[in-house]
Short mmCIF file of C-alpha atoms and ligand atoms in Angstrom, two decimals:
data_model
loop_
_atom_site.label_atom_id
_atom_site.label_comp_id
_atom_site.label_asym_id
_atom_site.label_seq_id
_atom_site.Cartn_x
_atom_site.Cartn_y
_atom_site.Cartn_z
CA MET A 1 -20.95 -82.90 8.73
CA SER A 2 -17.81 -81.21 7.31
CA ASN A 3 -17.93 -77.53 6.40
CA ARG A 4 -17.63 -78.50 2.73
CA GLU A 5 -20.69 -80.74 2.98
CA LYS A 6 -22.60 -77.85 4.52
CA ILE A 7 -21.90 -75.41 1.69
CA VAL A 8 -22.12 -77.65 -1.39
CA VAL A 9 -25.61 -77.58 -2.89
CA LEU A 10 -26.46 -81.18 -3.66
CA GLU A 11 -27.43 -82.47 -7.08
CA LYS A 12 -30.80 -83.55 -5.72
CA ASP A 13 -31.52 -79.96 -4.67
CA MET A 14 -30.57 -78.75 -8.13
CA GLU A 15 -32.95 -81.39 -9.55
CA ILE A 16 -35.74 -79.59 -7.67
CA GLN A 17 -34.79 -76.35 -9.43
CA LYS A 18 -34.65 -78.16 -12.79
CA ASN A 19 -38.16 -79.35 -12.11
CA TYR A 20 -39.32 -75.75 -11.57
CA ILE A 21 -37.66 -74.84 -14.87
CA LYS A 22 -39.64 -77.61 -16.54
CA GLN A 23 -42.91 -76.47 -15.00
CA ILE A 24 -42.37 -72.84 -16.06
CA LYS A 25 -41.52 -74.04 -19.56
CA GLU A 26 -44.81 -75.96 -19.72
CA TYR A 27 -46.68 -72.94 -18.40
CA ILE A 28 -45.07 -70.68 -21.01
CA GLY A 29 -45.67 -73.29 -23.72
CA LYS A 30 -49.42 -72.94 -23.15
CA SER A 31 -49.44 -69.17 -23.67
CA LYS A 32 -49.80 -67.63 -27.15
CA LYS A 33 -46.67 -65.51 -27.04
CA ILE A 34 -43.09 -66.25 -26.06
CA PRO A 35 -42.31 -63.86 -23.19
CA THR A 36 -39.19 -61.66 -23.23
CA ALA A 37 -36.87 -61.16 -20.27
CA CYS A 38 -34.42 -58.31 -19.82
CA VAL A 39 -31.57 -58.75 -17.32
CA GLN A 40 -29.64 -55.60 -16.40
CA THR A 41 -26.33 -55.99 -14.58
CA PHE A 42 -24.54 -53.58 -12.27
CA GLY A 43 -21.13 -54.20 -10.73
CA CYS A 44 -18.15 -56.45 -11.30
CA ALA A 45 -17.21 -59.45 -13.44
CA GLN A 46 -18.61 -61.79 -10.77
CA ASN A 47 -21.99 -60.17 -11.19
CA GLU A 48 -21.73 -60.41 -14.99
CA ASN A 49 -21.07 -64.09 -14.50
CA ASP A 50 -24.11 -64.45 -12.24
CA SER A 51 -26.23 -62.64 -14.83
CA GLU A 52 -25.12 -65.13 -17.46
CA LYS A 53 -26.49 -67.83 -15.15
CA LEU A 54 -29.79 -65.97 -14.68
CA LYS A 55 -30.04 -65.69 -18.48
CA GLY A 56 -29.17 -69.37 -18.87
CA MET A 57 -32.01 -70.31 -16.52
CA LEU A 58 -34.43 -67.94 -18.29
CA LEU A 59 -33.62 -69.46 -21.69
CA SER A 60 -34.16 -72.97 -20.30
CA MET A 61 -37.54 -71.86 -19.01
CA GLY A 62 -38.58 -70.77 -22.50
CA TYR A 63 -38.04 -67.01 -22.24
CA GLU A 64 -36.48 -64.96 -25.02
CA LEU A 65 -33.82 -62.48 -24.01
CA GLY A 66 -34.02 -58.78 -24.86
CA ASN A 67 -32.36 -55.50 -23.92
CA GLU A 68 -35.33 -53.16 -23.86
CA PRO A 69 -37.20 -53.00 -20.55
CA GLU A 70 -40.24 -51.33 -22.19
CA LYS A 71 -40.72 -54.32 -24.48
CA SER A 72 -40.10 -56.97 -21.81
CA ASP A 73 -42.42 -59.19 -19.80
CA LEU A 74 -39.84 -59.71 -17.08
CA ILE A 75 -37.23 -57.18 -15.93
CA LEU A 76 -34.48 -58.32 -13.59
CA TYR A 77 -31.85 -56.07 -11.99
CA ASN A 78 -28.71 -57.80 -10.76
CA THR A 79 -27.31 -55.23 -8.37
CA CYS A 80 -24.00 -54.03 -6.90
CA ALA A 81 -23.49 -52.58 -3.43
CA VAL A 82 -19.85 -51.54 -3.60
CA ARG A 83 -20.45 -47.77 -3.78
CA ALA A 84 -23.46 -45.56 -3.02
CA GLY A 85 -23.58 -44.38 -6.66
CA ALA A 86 -24.30 -47.90 -7.92
CA GLU A 87 -27.16 -48.30 -5.43
CA ASP A 88 -28.67 -44.90 -6.22
CA ARG A 89 -28.79 -45.79 -9.90
CA VAL A 90 -30.68 -49.01 -9.15
CA PHE A 91 -33.24 -47.24 -6.96
CA GLY A 92 -33.65 -44.53 -9.62
CA ASN A 93 -34.27 -47.09 -12.37
CA LEU A 94 -36.58 -49.11 -10.15
CA GLY A 95 -38.66 -46.02 -9.34
CA ALA A 96 -39.00 -45.29 -13.06
CA LEU A 97 -40.46 -48.79 -13.61
CA LYS A 98 -43.53 -47.91 -11.50
CA HIS A 99 -45.36 -46.30 -14.41
CA LEU A 100 -44.40 -49.16 -16.75
CA LYS A 101 -45.94 -51.62 -14.30
CA ARG A 102 -49.11 -49.51 -14.17
CA LYS A 103 -49.40 -49.64 -17.98
CA LYS A 104 -48.57 -53.33 -18.21
CA GLU A 105 -50.14 -55.22 -15.35
CA ASP A 106 -48.59 -58.61 -15.99
CA LEU A 107 -45.05 -57.23 -16.15
CA LEU A 108 -42.82 -59.00 -13.63
CA ILE A 109 -40.05 -57.05 -11.91
CA GLY A 110 -37.24 -58.73 -9.99
CA ILE A 111 -34.20 -57.47 -8.13
CA CYS A 112 -31.31 -59.62 -6.97
CA GLY A 113 -27.59 -59.55 -6.24
CA CYS A 114 -25.35 -57.86 -3.69
CA MET A 115 -27.67 -55.01 -2.63
CA ILE A 116 -30.27 -57.51 -1.51
CA GLN A 117 -27.89 -58.90 1.12
CA GLU A 118 -28.18 -55.53 2.91
CA GLU A 119 -31.00 -55.46 5.45
CA GLN A 120 -31.81 -51.77 4.99
CA VAL A 121 -32.20 -52.26 1.24
CA VAL A 122 -34.72 -55.07 1.68
CA GLU A 123 -36.66 -52.93 4.21
CA ARG A 124 -36.74 -50.03 1.73
CA LEU A 125 -37.94 -52.33 -1.06
CA LYS A 126 -40.65 -53.76 1.17
CA SER A 127 -42.04 -50.40 2.17
CA LYS A 128 -41.48 -48.17 -0.87
CA TYR A 129 -41.14 -50.39 -3.93
CA LYS A 130 -44.25 -52.53 -3.77
CA HIS A 131 -44.27 -52.90 -7.56
CA VAL A 132 -41.24 -55.23 -7.31
CA ASP A 133 -42.38 -58.88 -7.49
CA MET A 134 -39.19 -60.83 -6.75
CA VAL A 135 -36.41 -59.99 -4.31
CA PHE A 136 -33.54 -62.45 -3.88
CA GLY A 137 -29.95 -62.22 -2.72
CA THR A 138 -26.62 -63.62 -3.85
CA HIS A 139 -27.05 -66.77 -1.75
CA THR A 140 -30.40 -67.67 -3.33
CA LEU A 141 -29.52 -67.07 -6.99
CA HIS A 142 -29.67 -70.81 -7.76
CA LYS A 143 -33.27 -70.85 -6.48
CA PHE A 144 -34.39 -68.34 -9.12
CA PRO A 145 -36.57 -70.96 -10.95
CA GLN A 146 -38.46 -71.70 -7.72
CA ILE A 147 -38.80 -67.97 -6.89
CA LEU A 148 -40.18 -67.21 -10.36
CA TYR A 149 -42.51 -70.21 -10.25
CA GLU A 150 -43.93 -69.14 -6.90
CA THR A 151 -44.38 -65.56 -8.12
CA LEU A 152 -46.28 -66.76 -11.21
CA GLU A 153 -48.30 -69.34 -9.30
CA GLN A 154 -49.22 -67.33 -6.23
CA GLN A 155 -49.49 -63.94 -7.93
CA HIS A 156 -47.81 -62.17 -5.03
CA ARG A 157 -44.34 -60.97 -4.34
CA VAL A 158 -41.66 -63.41 -3.21
CA ILE A 159 -38.78 -62.32 -1.01
CA ALA A 160 -36.00 -64.91 -0.73
CA VAL A 161 -33.03 -63.60 1.21
CA GLU A 162 -30.72 -65.80 3.24
CA ASP A 163 -28.23 -64.56 5.77
CA SER A 164 -25.55 -67.17 5.15
CA ASP A 165 -21.85 -67.65 4.49
CA GLY A 166 -22.73 -68.76 0.97
CA TYR A 167 -22.88 -71.95 -1.05
CA LEU A 168 -21.08 -73.72 -3.86
CA VAL A 169 -23.43 -74.53 -6.69
CA GLU A 170 -22.62 -76.45 -9.87
CA GLY A 171 -24.77 -77.17 -12.88
CA ILE A 172 -26.60 -73.88 -13.47
CA PRO A 173 -27.09 -73.32 -17.22
CA GLN A 174 -25.18 -70.27 -18.46
CA LYS A 175 -25.77 -68.02 -21.48
CA ARG A 176 -22.38 -66.58 -22.38
CA GLU A 177 -22.41 -62.94 -23.49
CA ASP A 178 -19.27 -63.06 -25.64
CA PRO A 179 -18.53 -65.74 -28.24
CA TYR A 180 -14.75 -65.75 -27.65
CA LYS A 181 -14.12 -64.54 -24.10
CA ALA A 182 -15.51 -66.25 -21.03
CA GLY A 183 -15.33 -65.67 -17.30
CA VAL A 184 -14.98 -68.72 -15.06
CA SER A 185 -15.57 -68.27 -11.33
CA ILE A 186 -12.99 -70.29 -9.43
CA MET A 187 -14.07 -69.14 -6.00
CA TYR A 188 -16.73 -67.04 -4.33
CA GLY A 189 -16.82 -64.68 -1.35
CA CYS A 190 -14.09 -62.83 0.51
CA ASN A 191 -12.50 -63.17 3.96
CA ASN A 192 -10.40 -60.03 3.90
CA PHE A 193 -12.74 -57.44 5.38
CA CYS A 194 -10.90 -54.38 4.06
CA SER A 195 -12.40 -51.72 6.31
CA TYR A 196 -14.15 -49.80 3.49
CA CYS A 197 -15.60 -52.78 1.63
CA ILE A 198 -19.09 -54.28 1.67
CA VAL A 199 -18.24 -57.33 -0.46
CA PRO A 200 -17.46 -59.77 2.41
CA TYR A 201 -20.84 -58.92 3.97
CA VAL A 202 -22.84 -59.47 0.79
CA ARG A 203 -20.91 -62.35 -0.81
CA GLY A 204 -20.14 -64.54 2.19
CA ARG A 205 -16.94 -66.41 3.08
CA GLU A 206 -14.28 -67.62 0.66
CA ARG A 207 -15.14 -70.94 -0.92
CA SER A 208 -13.21 -72.57 -3.75
CA ARG A 209 -14.77 -74.68 -6.47
CA ASP A 210 -13.33 -78.15 -6.92
CA LYS A 211 -10.44 -78.22 -9.33
CA GLU A 212 -12.13 -80.88 -11.47
CA ASP A 213 -15.23 -78.71 -11.98
CA ILE A 214 -13.10 -75.73 -13.02
CA LEU A 215 -10.96 -77.80 -15.42
CA ARG A 216 -14.04 -79.40 -16.95
CA GLU A 217 -15.66 -75.99 -17.52
CA CYS A 218 -12.49 -74.53 -19.07
CA ALA A 219 -11.95 -77.54 -21.35
CA GLN A 220 -15.56 -77.32 -22.54
CA LEU A 221 -15.16 -73.60 -23.27
CA VAL A 222 -12.05 -74.29 -25.35
CA GLN A 223 -13.93 -77.00 -27.22
CA ASP A 224 -16.75 -74.52 -27.86
CA GLY A 225 -14.29 -72.12 -29.52
CA TYR A 226 -13.56 -69.70 -26.67
CA ARG A 227 -10.15 -68.05 -27.00
CA GLU A 228 -9.80 -66.25 -23.71
CA ILE A 229 -10.72 -67.41 -20.22
CA THR A 230 -10.66 -65.07 -17.23
CA LEU A 231 -10.56 -66.84 -13.87
CA LEU A 232 -12.72 -64.91 -11.43
CA GLY A 233 -12.68 -64.41 -7.68
CA GLN A 234 -12.49 -61.49 -5.25
CA ASN A 235 -9.03 -62.70 -4.30
CA VAL A 236 -7.90 -65.52 -6.59
CA ASN A 237 -4.63 -65.85 -4.68
CA SER A 238 -6.44 -67.51 -1.81
CA TYR A 239 -7.86 -70.21 -4.09
CA GLY A 240 -7.58 -73.57 -2.35
CA ASN A 241 -7.13 -72.27 1.22
CA ASP A 242 -10.40 -73.95 2.12
CA LEU A 243 -9.65 -77.22 0.29
CA ASP A 244 -7.93 -80.25 1.85
CA SER A 245 -6.01 -81.15 -1.29
CA GLY A 246 -3.20 -78.62 -0.75
CA ILE A 247 -3.73 -77.08 -4.20
CA ASP A 248 -3.05 -73.34 -4.53
CA PHE A 249 -3.82 -70.78 -7.24
CA ALA A 250 -0.45 -71.21 -8.98
CA ASP A 251 -1.05 -74.99 -9.24
CA LEU A 252 -4.51 -74.37 -10.68
CA LEU A 253 -3.14 -71.90 -13.22
CA GLY A 254 -0.50 -74.44 -14.27
CA GLU A 255 -3.15 -77.11 -14.83
CA ILE A 256 -5.41 -74.80 -16.83
CA ASN A 257 -2.42 -73.77 -18.94
CA ARG A 258 -2.04 -77.42 -19.98
CA ILE A 259 -5.57 -77.68 -21.42
CA GLU A 260 -5.15 -78.57 -25.08
CA GLY A 261 -6.02 -75.64 -27.37
CA ILE A 262 -6.35 -72.95 -24.70
CA LYS A 263 -5.05 -69.60 -25.97
CA ARG A 264 -5.31 -66.89 -23.35
CA ILE A 265 -5.72 -67.19 -19.58
CA LYS A 266 -6.28 -64.15 -17.38
CA PHE A 267 -7.37 -63.79 -13.77
CA MET A 268 -8.77 -61.20 -11.44
CA THR A 269 -8.55 -60.00 -8.76
CA SER A 270 -5.30 -60.55 -6.87
CA HIS A 271 -4.61 -59.27 -3.37
CA PRO A 272 -1.03 -58.05 -2.79
CA LYS A 273 -0.85 -59.70 0.64
CA ASP A 274 -1.26 -63.16 -0.91
CA ILE A 275 0.69 -62.94 -4.16
CA SER A 276 3.48 -65.51 -4.01
CA ASP A 277 6.82 -65.88 -5.79
CA LYS A 278 5.47 -69.21 -7.01
CA LEU A 279 2.56 -67.45 -8.71
CA ILE A 280 4.86 -64.93 -10.40
CA GLU A 281 7.10 -67.77 -11.63
CA THR A 282 4.07 -69.74 -12.84
CA MET A 283 2.74 -66.73 -14.74
CA ALA A 284 6.11 -66.21 -16.42
CA GLU A 285 6.51 -69.91 -17.29
CA CYS A 286 3.00 -70.67 -18.59
CA GLU A 287 2.89 -69.70 -22.26
CA ASN A 288 -0.90 -69.33 -22.33
CA VAL A 289 -1.16 -67.16 -19.22
CA CYS A 290 -1.34 -63.54 -20.34
CA GLU A 291 1.33 -61.11 -19.21
CA TYR A 292 -1.28 -59.02 -17.49
CA LEU A 293 -1.73 -58.34 -13.78
CA HIS A 294 -4.44 -56.36 -12.06
CA LEU A 295 -3.09 -55.76 -8.57
CA PRO A 296 -5.10 -53.22 -6.56
CA PHE A 297 -2.99 -51.12 -4.17
CA GLN A 298 -5.80 -48.79 -2.96
CA ALA A 299 -3.47 -46.28 -1.26
CA GLY A 300 0.24 -45.51 -1.01
CA ASN A 301 0.51 -44.42 2.61
CA ASN A 302 1.23 -47.05 5.25
CA ARG A 303 -0.98 -45.51 7.95
CA VAL A 304 -3.87 -45.38 5.47
CA LEU A 305 -3.20 -48.95 4.31
CA GLN A 306 -3.27 -50.12 7.92
CA ARG A 307 -6.57 -48.35 8.57
CA MET A 308 -7.90 -49.92 5.38
CA ASN A 309 -6.93 -53.32 6.87
CA ARG A 310 -5.01 -54.19 3.70
CA LYS A 311 -2.21 -56.09 5.52
CA TYR A 312 0.71 -54.88 3.37
CA THR A 313 2.88 -51.80 3.18
CA LYS A 314 3.81 -49.52 0.32
CA GLU A 315 7.31 -51.03 0.36
CA HIS A 316 5.97 -54.58 0.14
CA TYR A 317 3.68 -53.64 -2.73
CA LEU A 318 6.56 -52.03 -4.65
CA SER A 319 8.76 -55.09 -4.03
CA ILE A 320 6.10 -57.36 -5.59
CA ILE A 321 5.90 -55.07 -8.62
CA ASP A 322 9.69 -55.23 -8.92
CA LYS A 323 9.65 -59.03 -8.97
CA VAL A 324 6.80 -59.08 -11.48
CA LYS A 325 8.62 -56.68 -13.82
CA LYS A 326 11.85 -58.68 -13.57
CA ALA A 327 10.05 -61.94 -14.36
CA MET A 328 7.91 -60.41 -17.16
CA PRO A 329 9.42 -57.22 -18.59
CA ASN A 330 6.48 -56.74 -21.00
CA ILE A 331 3.78 -57.10 -18.35
CA THR A 332 0.71 -54.86 -18.51
CA LEU A 333 -0.11 -53.62 -15.01
CA THR A 334 -3.39 -52.16 -13.77
CA SER A 335 -4.68 -51.35 -10.30
CA ASP A 336 -7.53 -49.95 -8.18
CA VAL A 337 -7.10 -46.82 -6.06
CA ILE A 338 -9.33 -45.14 -3.52
CA VAL A 339 -9.00 -41.38 -3.03
CA GLY A 340 -10.32 -39.66 0.10
CA PHE A 341 -10.30 -42.59 2.51
CA PRO A 342 -11.46 -41.20 5.90
CA GLY A 343 -8.56 -39.58 7.72
CA GLU A 344 -6.27 -39.51 4.66
CA THR A 345 -4.43 -36.16 4.63
CA ASN A 346 -3.16 -34.29 1.57
CA GLU A 347 0.37 -35.29 2.55
CA GLU A 348 -0.55 -38.98 2.81
CA PHE A 349 -2.21 -38.77 -0.58
CA LEU A 350 1.21 -37.86 -2.04
CA ASP A 351 2.30 -41.45 -1.27
CA THR A 352 -0.44 -42.68 -3.60
CA LEU A 353 0.93 -40.44 -6.36
CA ASP A 354 4.41 -41.74 -5.57
CA VAL A 355 3.34 -45.37 -6.09
CA ILE A 356 1.74 -44.40 -9.40
CA ARG A 357 4.95 -42.64 -10.52
CA GLN A 358 7.19 -45.53 -9.46
CA VAL A 359 5.11 -48.37 -10.89
CA GLU A 360 3.84 -46.65 -14.04
CA PHE A 361 0.62 -48.61 -14.39
CA ASP A 362 -0.86 -48.97 -17.86
CA SER A 363 -4.20 -47.85 -16.50
CA LEU A 364 -6.02 -47.39 -13.21
CA TYR A 365 -9.53 -47.81 -11.86
CA THR A 366 -9.96 -44.82 -9.57
CA PHE A 367 -12.67 -44.32 -6.96
CA ILE A 368 -13.58 -41.68 -4.42
CA PHE A 369 -14.28 -43.32 -1.06
CA SER A 370 -17.95 -44.08 -0.56
CA PRO A 371 -19.08 -44.91 3.01
CA ARG A 372 -20.89 -48.26 3.23
CA GLU A 373 -23.19 -48.83 6.18
CA GLY A 374 -21.95 -51.61 8.43
CA THR A 375 -18.27 -51.34 7.46
CA PRO A 376 -15.71 -49.95 9.96
CA ALA A 377 -14.57 -47.14 7.62
CA ALA A 378 -18.10 -45.70 7.46
CA LYS A 379 -17.63 -44.62 11.09
CA MET A 380 -14.14 -43.13 10.64
CA GLU A 381 -13.62 -39.35 10.74
CA ASP A 382 -12.82 -37.38 7.59
CA VAL A 383 -10.14 -34.69 7.51
CA LEU A 384 -10.54 -33.53 3.90
CA SER A 385 -13.49 -31.67 2.43
CA ARG A 386 -15.35 -32.96 -0.62
CA GLU A 387 -13.63 -30.32 -2.75
CA GLU A 388 -10.17 -31.34 -1.55
CA LYS A 389 -10.91 -35.00 -2.29
CA GLN A 390 -12.17 -34.07 -5.73
CA LYS A 391 -9.01 -32.03 -6.36
CA ASN A 392 -6.78 -34.95 -5.33
CA PHE A 393 -8.82 -37.26 -7.52
CA GLN A 394 -8.27 -34.98 -10.52
CA THR A 395 -4.51 -34.71 -9.81
CA LEU A 396 -4.32 -38.49 -9.78
CA VAL A 397 -6.33 -38.90 -13.00
CA ASP A 398 -4.17 -36.29 -14.79
CA LEU A 399 -0.97 -38.02 -13.68
CA GLN A 400 -2.24 -41.45 -14.73
CA ASN A 401 -3.38 -40.13 -18.13
CA GLN A 402 0.15 -38.90 -18.83
CA ILE A 403 1.58 -42.27 -17.82
CA SER A 404 -1.00 -44.23 -19.84
CA LYS A 405 -0.10 -42.20 -22.92
CA LYS A 406 3.64 -42.74 -22.32
CA LYS A 407 3.11 -46.50 -21.86
CA ASN A 408 1.04 -46.65 -25.05
CA ASP A 409 3.64 -44.58 -26.98
CA ALA A 410 6.16 -47.35 -26.27
CA TYR A 411 4.02 -49.74 -28.36
CA VAL A 412 4.45 -47.73 -31.57
CA GLY A 413 6.45 -49.75 -34.11
CA LYS A 414 5.93 -53.03 -32.23
CA THR A 415 3.87 -55.96 -33.49
CA VAL A 416 1.44 -57.41 -30.94
CA ALA A 417 -1.02 -60.30 -30.90
CA ILE A 418 -4.62 -59.08 -30.95
CA LEU A 419 -7.72 -61.09 -30.16
CA VAL A 420 -10.24 -59.67 -32.63
CA ASP A 421 -13.58 -58.59 -31.14
CA GLY A 422 -15.22 -57.32 -34.34
CA VAL A 423 -15.76 -54.06 -36.20
CA SER A 424 -14.45 -50.97 -34.37
CA LYS A 425 -17.14 -48.92 -32.63
CA ASN A 426 -15.42 -45.65 -33.59
CA ASN A 427 -14.71 -46.41 -37.23
CA PRO A 428 -16.68 -49.01 -39.21
CA GLU A 429 -13.78 -49.40 -41.65
CA MET A 430 -11.53 -50.72 -38.91
CA MET A 431 -11.55 -53.81 -36.72
CA ALA A 432 -11.06 -53.73 -32.96
CA GLY A 433 -9.47 -56.18 -30.56
CA ARG A 434 -7.45 -56.50 -27.39
CA THR A 435 -3.84 -57.14 -26.54
CA GLU A 436 -2.90 -59.75 -23.93
CA GLY A 437 -2.92 -56.90 -21.44
CA ASN A 438 -6.47 -55.87 -22.40
CA LYS A 439 -5.47 -52.73 -24.33
CA ILE A 440 -7.95 -51.76 -27.05
CA VAL A 441 -6.45 -51.76 -30.55
CA ASN A 442 -8.31 -50.36 -33.56
CA PHE A 443 -6.66 -51.59 -36.73
CA GLU A 444 -6.86 -51.88 -40.50
CA ALA A 445 -7.57 -55.52 -41.18
CA LYS A 446 -6.41 -57.69 -44.08
CA THR A 447 -7.93 -61.09 -43.37
CA ALA A 448 -8.67 -60.83 -39.63
CA LYS A 449 -12.00 -62.26 -38.49
CA PRO A 450 -13.66 -61.96 -35.06
CA GLY A 451 -12.31 -64.55 -32.67
CA GLN A 452 -8.94 -64.87 -34.38
CA ILE A 453 -5.66 -63.89 -32.77
CA VAL A 454 -3.71 -61.87 -35.36
CA PRO A 455 -0.43 -59.91 -35.43
CA VAL A 456 -0.98 -56.15 -35.60
CA LYS A 457 1.73 -53.52 -36.04
CA ILE A 458 1.05 -50.50 -33.83
CA THR A 459 1.32 -47.24 -35.76
CA LYS A 460 -0.15 -44.70 -33.34
CA ALA A 461 -0.84 -44.39 -29.63
CA GLN A 462 -3.63 -42.60 -27.79
CA THR A 463 -4.25 -42.39 -24.03
CA TRP A 464 -6.98 -45.05 -24.03
CA ALA A 465 -6.28 -47.04 -27.20
CA LEU A 466 -3.75 -48.05 -29.84
CA ILE A 467 -4.06 -47.79 -33.62
CA GLY A 468 -2.42 -50.27 -36.00
CA GLU A 469 -2.49 -52.41 -39.12
CA GLU A 470 -2.66 -56.15 -39.51
CA VAL A 471 0.69 -57.57 -40.55
N1 SAM B 1 -11.43 -57.92 -4.44
C1 SAM B 1 -10.85 -56.92 -5.19
C2 SAM B 1 -9.68 -56.32 -4.42
O1 SAM B 1 -9.45 -56.60 -3.29
O2 SAM B 1 -8.97 -55.55 -4.99
C3 SAM B 1 -11.81 -55.87 -5.69
C4 SAM B 1 -13.01 -55.60 -4.92
S1 SAM B 1 -14.07 -54.27 -5.25
C5 SAM B 1 -15.35 -55.09 -6.01
C6 SAM B 1 -13.37 -53.31 -6.53
C7 SAM B 1 -12.79 -52.02 -6.07
O3 SAM B 1 -13.77 -51.15 -5.58
C8 SAM B 1 -11.81 -52.13 -4.92
O4 SAM B 1 -10.57 -52.57 -5.32
C9 SAM B 1 -11.79 -50.73 -4.38
O5 SAM B 1 -10.83 -49.96 -5.03
C10 SAM B 1 -13.17 -50.21 -4.74
N2 SAM B 1 -14.00 -50.05 -3.54
C11 SAM B 1 -14.45 -50.99 -2.70
N3 SAM B 1 -15.16 -50.45 -1.70
C12 SAM B 1 -15.17 -49.11 -1.91
C13 SAM B 1 -15.73 -48.00 -1.22
N4 SAM B 1 -16.42 -48.15 -0.09
N5 SAM B 1 -15.55 -46.76 -1.74
C14 SAM B 1 -14.85 -46.59 -2.89
N6 SAM B 1 -14.30 -47.60 -3.57
C15 SAM B 1 -14.45 -48.85 -3.10
FE1 SF4 B 2 -13.33 -55.97 -0.73
FE2 SF4 B 2 -10.90 -56.22 0.24
FE3 SF4 B 2 -12.33 -58.39 -0.26
FE4 SF4 B 2 -11.41 -56.95 -2.26
S1 SF4 B 2 -10.19 -58.07 -0.77
S2 SF4 B 2 -13.47 -57.76 -2.04
S3 SF4 B 2 -11.51 -54.88 -1.47
S4 SF4 B 2 -12.77 -56.86 1.28
FE1 F3S B 3 -20.49 -55.02 -6.59
FE2 F3S B 3 -21.10 -57.32 -5.57
FE3 F3S B 3 -19.21 -57.15 -7.39
S1 F3S B 3 -20.93 -55.45 -4.46
S2 F3S B 3 -18.41 -55.10 -7.15
S3 F3S B 3 -21.32 -56.72 -7.70
S4 F3S B 3 -19.26 -58.53 -5.66
#
């Protein structure tokens, strides 16, 4: 059996899950009231995408979807393990559900996602969170109908966790959250094992979906009126490495760009070690691929980068940025940075600030290092105190805020294409939308309707958003 055959979940196995969906639907059909399910998501775009699948399955089973746990018959947490803070929040919320369960005996509580792939989390749930009815990991998400059926049928908790390298599953129904913007997973898992990161342990090995499945999904989304498609993967640049066809990410992007009617294509995340000249050229050439690149650099110092197992240097990173800027002078650039990696000195941190000054990112996602059990960095020695790390973090945020404002100032007077989201949250008299590079624009509308792409002249810049008027 080839590796591909081992990881692809067969249609006949998905038929079994469909059958569970049918049985739950019949069961619900017999009750007097339509039950409500509330799915709460923590973590990244991949998890959001998984939650849309959980919601799709729940709708097929006959559930209604809601946002209020207190009014729900089923509460499901889809969890993230990337930093301790995310896990603490889940445990806090889960603890608070104890009294709700006491008041409402037939309430079902489920927890799934990345945290559940950690052994110590499952042990803690088993011993201290006995009010949780369903526990399932990332590799058993497609078996949710069976897990729910067994919980309902047997009236006892079901724990379905598989220690595996992961599967490729097609055909799960999906309830999209946004009417115009959709995420499409092109691959799952990660092989990079950056020394601080839990993702490879909880998401399994890299596996790419077949090109035909991705193209079919994108074409359907365009037909359904979606304007923007974001291709998702932990490292989209390694798309195709596990396929025999020789296709790479740039080829895939080129093919998606040719889908009739597609307007905006984005992707995340890219790893600097794998970004190719071919990809940069493809981005520049493809008229529907947005001039937007999220390219995490994590740290500016080469010794730190090596200890992070990132497999590139500061110089290499800056050379990629140079090429990208030459090919697409209007590109919007964003990145992820970790402050306080174990062993990072104050002097080494200055290299991080130097990268930020040289590149001038439009915005940054900044994190203080959080030790994750089982990763090599969790055992590395610290040299900086908590206070010093916090101080460095603040220095970085202040520097980036200045740069973000300067980058936004450069938009004043220009006319940019905005994908309209709807009425502005800050001012009900204005509409809000996003540029190609994901910048928020609040603007005075003339005829603009949600879902349209309209020209907006920028009249004012703030650090986090732009203000303008429809042309
Ligand atoms: N695959 C992407 C990449 O390589 O850039 C993103 C993965 S992760 C879900 C998103 C970000 O979380 C990372 O880029 C990193 O900056 C941050 N991160 C991951 N592990 C972390 C940790 N242990 N402590 C703090 N930040 C972390
Ligand atoms: Fe984590 Fe590194 Fe993989 Fe990104 S590339 S998911 S940071 S191990
Ligand atoms: Fe978190 Fe899992 Fe994403 S650990 S960041 S939800 S892949």
